[in-house]
Coordinates of C-alpha atoms in Angstrom, one line a residue:
S512 CA 0.7 5.4 -17.7
M513 CA 3.0 7.3 -15.4
P514 CA 5.6 5.2 -13.5
K515 CA 5.2 5.1 -9.8
A516 CA 7.6 4.1 -7.1
C517 CA 8.1 4.0 -3.3
P518 CA 11.0 5.7 -1.4
N519 CA 14.2 3.7 -0.9
Y520 CA 13.2 1.2 -3.6
P521 CA 15.2 1.0 -6.8
L522 CA 13.8 2.8 -9.8
Y523 CA 14.8 0.9 -13.0
V524 CA 15.2 2.8 -16.3
N525 CA 15.7 1.2 -19.7
D526 CA 16.7 2.8 -22.9
T527 CA 14.4 1.4 -25.7
S528 CA 15.6 3.9 -28.3
F529 CA 15.9 2.9 -31.9
L530 CA 17.9 4.3 -34.9
N531 CA 17.7 3.9 -38.6
G532 CA 21.2 3.7 -40.1
D533 CA 23.2 5.1 -37.2
V534 CA 24.7 3.9 -33.9
I535 CA 24.3 5.3 -30.4
A536 CA 27.6 6.8 -29.3
N537 CA 26.5 8.1 -25.9
R538 CA 23.5 8.0 -23.7
Q539 CA 23.0 9.9 -20.5
W540 CA 20.4 9.5 -17.8
I541 CA 19.5 12.5 -15.7
L542 CA 17.2 12.4 -12.6
D543 CA 16.4 15.9 -11.4
N544 CA 19.9 17.2 -12.5
V545 CA 21.8 14.2 -11.1
Y546 CA 23.7 12.5 -13.8
A547 CA 24.1 8.8 -14.1
N548 CA 26.2 6.5 -16.3
N549 CA 26.2 5.6 -20.0
Q550 CA 24.4 2.3 -19.6
K551 CA 21.4 1.1 -21.6
K552 CA 19.8 0.2 -18.2
D553 CA 20.3 2.1 -15.0
T554 CA 19.0 2.2 -11.4
F555 CA 18.2 5.2 -9.3
A556 CA 17.6 5.2 -5.5
I557 CA 15.1 7.8 -4.5
A558 CA 14.9 8.6 -0.8
A559 CA 12.0 11.0 -0.6
A560 CA 8.4 11.0 -1.9
S561 CA 7.8 13.6 -4.6
D562 CA 7.4 14.1 -8.3
Y563 CA 10.6 13.5 -10.3
F564 CA 11.6 13.8 -13.9
V565 CA 14.0 11.3 -15.6
K566 CA 15.6 12.5 -18.8
L567 CA 17.4 10.3 -21.4
I568 CA 19.8 12.1 -23.8
I569 CA 21.0 10.1 -26.8
K570 CA 23.9 11.1 -29.1
T571 CA 24.7 9.2 -32.3
K572 CA 28.1 8.6 -33.9
N573 CA 27.0 11.1 -36.6
G574 CA 26.5 13.8 -33.9
C575 CA 22.7 13.8 -33.8
V576 CA 21.2 14.5 -30.3
D577 CA 17.7 14.0 -29.0
S578 CA 16.1 13.5 -25.6
T579 CA 13.0 12.3 -23.8
T580 CA 11.7 13.1 -20.3
K581 CA 9.4 11.0 -18.2
K582 CA 7.6 12.1 -15.0
I583 CA 7.8 9.6 -12.1
I584 CA 5.7 9.8 -9.0
V585 CA 7.4 8.5 -5.8
N586 CA 4.6 8.0 -3.3
D587 CA 5.1 8.2 0.4
Y588 CA 4.5 5.1 2.6
P589 CA 1.1 5.3 4.2
T590 CA 0.5 5.0 7.9
A591 CA -2.0 2.2 8.6
I592 CA -4.2 3.3 11.6
L593 CA -7.1 1.2 12.8
G594 CA -9.8 1.6 15.4
I595 CA -12.5 -0.7 16.7
R596 CA -16.0 0.2 17.7
M597 CA -18.0 -2.6 19.3
T598 CA -21.7 -2.2 19.5
D599 CA -22.2 -5.6 21.3
S600 CA -19.3 -7.6 22.5
C601 CA -21.2 -10.8 23.3
Y602 CA -21.0 -13.3 20.4
K603 CA -24.8 -13.6 20.1
N604 CA -25.8 -11.0 17.5
N605 CA -22.5 -9.1 17.9
S606 CA -21.4 -6.4 15.5
V607 CA -17.9 -5.1 15.4
R608 CA -17.1 -2.0 13.3
F609 CA -13.5 -1.5 12.2
L610 CA -12.4 2.0 11.6
N611 CA -9.7 3.0 9.1
G612 CA -7.8 6.2 9.9
S613 CA -4.9 5.5 7.5
K614 CA -3.1 8.4 5.9
T615 CA -0.3 9.4 3.6
S616 CA 1.6 12.6 3.3
F617 CA 2.2 12.3 -0.5
G618 CA 0.2 10.4 -3.0
L619 CA -3.2 8.8 -2.7
L620 CA -4.4 5.8 -0.7
S621 CA -5.7 3.2 -3.1
G622 CA -6.7 0.2 -1.0
Y623 CA -6.9 -1.6 2.2
K624 CA -6.8 -5.2 3.5
W625 CA -8.0 -6.2 6.9
L626 CA -6.5 -9.4 8.3
Y627 CA -8.4 -11.1 11.2
S628 CA -6.9 -13.8 13.4
N629 CA -9.6 -16.3 12.5
G630 CA -8.4 -16.2 8.9
D631 CA -11.0 -13.9 7.5
T632 CA -10.1 -10.9 5.4
S633 CA -11.8 -7.8 4.0
I634 CA -10.9 -5.1 1.5
Q635 CA -13.6 -2.6 2.6
Q636 CA -12.4 0.7 3.9
N637 CA -14.4 0.4 7.2
P638 CA -15.8 -3.1 7.5
T639 CA -18.4 -4.3 10.0
R640 CA -18.1 -8.0 11.0
S641 CA -19.9 -10.5 13.2
F642 CA -18.0 -13.3 14.9
K643 CA -19.8 -16.6 15.6
D644 CA -17.5 -17.8 18.4
S645 CA -16.5 -16.1 21.7
G646 CA -12.8 -15.6 22.3
L647 CA -9.8 -13.2 21.9
Y648 CA -9.3 -12.0 18.3
N649 CA -6.6 -9.8 16.7
V650 CA -6.9 -7.6 13.6
R651 CA -4.3 -6.0 11.4
L652 CA -4.8 -3.4 8.7
I653 CA -2.6 -3.0 5.5
A654 CA -3.0 0.3 3.7
Y655 CA -1.7 0.8 0.1
T656 CA -0.9 3.9 -1.9
E657 CA -1.5 4.0 -5.6
G658 CA 2.2 3.5 -6.2
G659 CA 2.2 0.2 -4.4
C660 CA 3.7 1.4 -1.1
D661 CA 2.2 -0.2 1.9
D662 CA 2.2 -0.2 5.7
T663 CA 0.8 -2.8 8.1
S664 CA -0.6 -1.7 11.5
A665 CA 0.3 -3.5 14.7
A666 CA -2.1 -6.2 15.8
K667 CA -5.0 -4.8 17.8
P668 CA -6.8 -7.3 20.1
F669 CA -10.5 -7.4 20.9
R670 CA -12.7 -9.9 22.8
I671 CA -16.0 -11.4 22.0
Y672 CA -17.6 -12.6 25.2
S673 CA -19.8 -15.7 25.6
A674 CA -23.5 -14.9 26.0
P675 CA -25.3 -16.2 29.0
Y676 CA -27.9 -19.0 28.6
P677 CA -30.6 -18.1 31.0
T678 CA -32.7 -20.9 32.4
A679 CA -35.5 -20.6 35.0
S680 CA -37.6 -22.9 37.0
V681 CA -40.7 -22.3 38.9
V682 CA -41.2 -23.9 42.3
D683 CA -44.7 -24.9 43.2
S684 CA -45.5 -23.0 46.4
A685 CA -48.4 -25.4 47.3
V686 CA -46.0 -28.0 48.8

């Protein structure tokens, strides 16, 4: 599988090369024409979302040289955007639809997690929920890219109102 990362997170590389009867004299890591050190393991910091190529060049003590190149996708952070559509805000038979408008400028969105202040969660893209009690609730949305980058929206409040309990009496008019 292709390695994936997020901007401003370290990208770790590891030389797992093997030799038969020779010794590595030099190794060089190259990330999009930026040279790194001669270490078996190295770390790159990538600031922008894009496709990158990491190249490892190995030179043995006997002068043999070979290389390998790996593509790395650095996904952008998504922007978690949520909306709420309430078809009935009274707690009796209420139905609240949560709308996901999340987006990303590079990479693909891969998942969502809704966090409700009553402790419930949902992983649906656009969930519809009912609430059994009246009161003020908050919801947050976490959006994920396929590279594991995430963003959490600000809490958005909504209210479920108490339903009235109608009662009636009939007064005898013959009195």
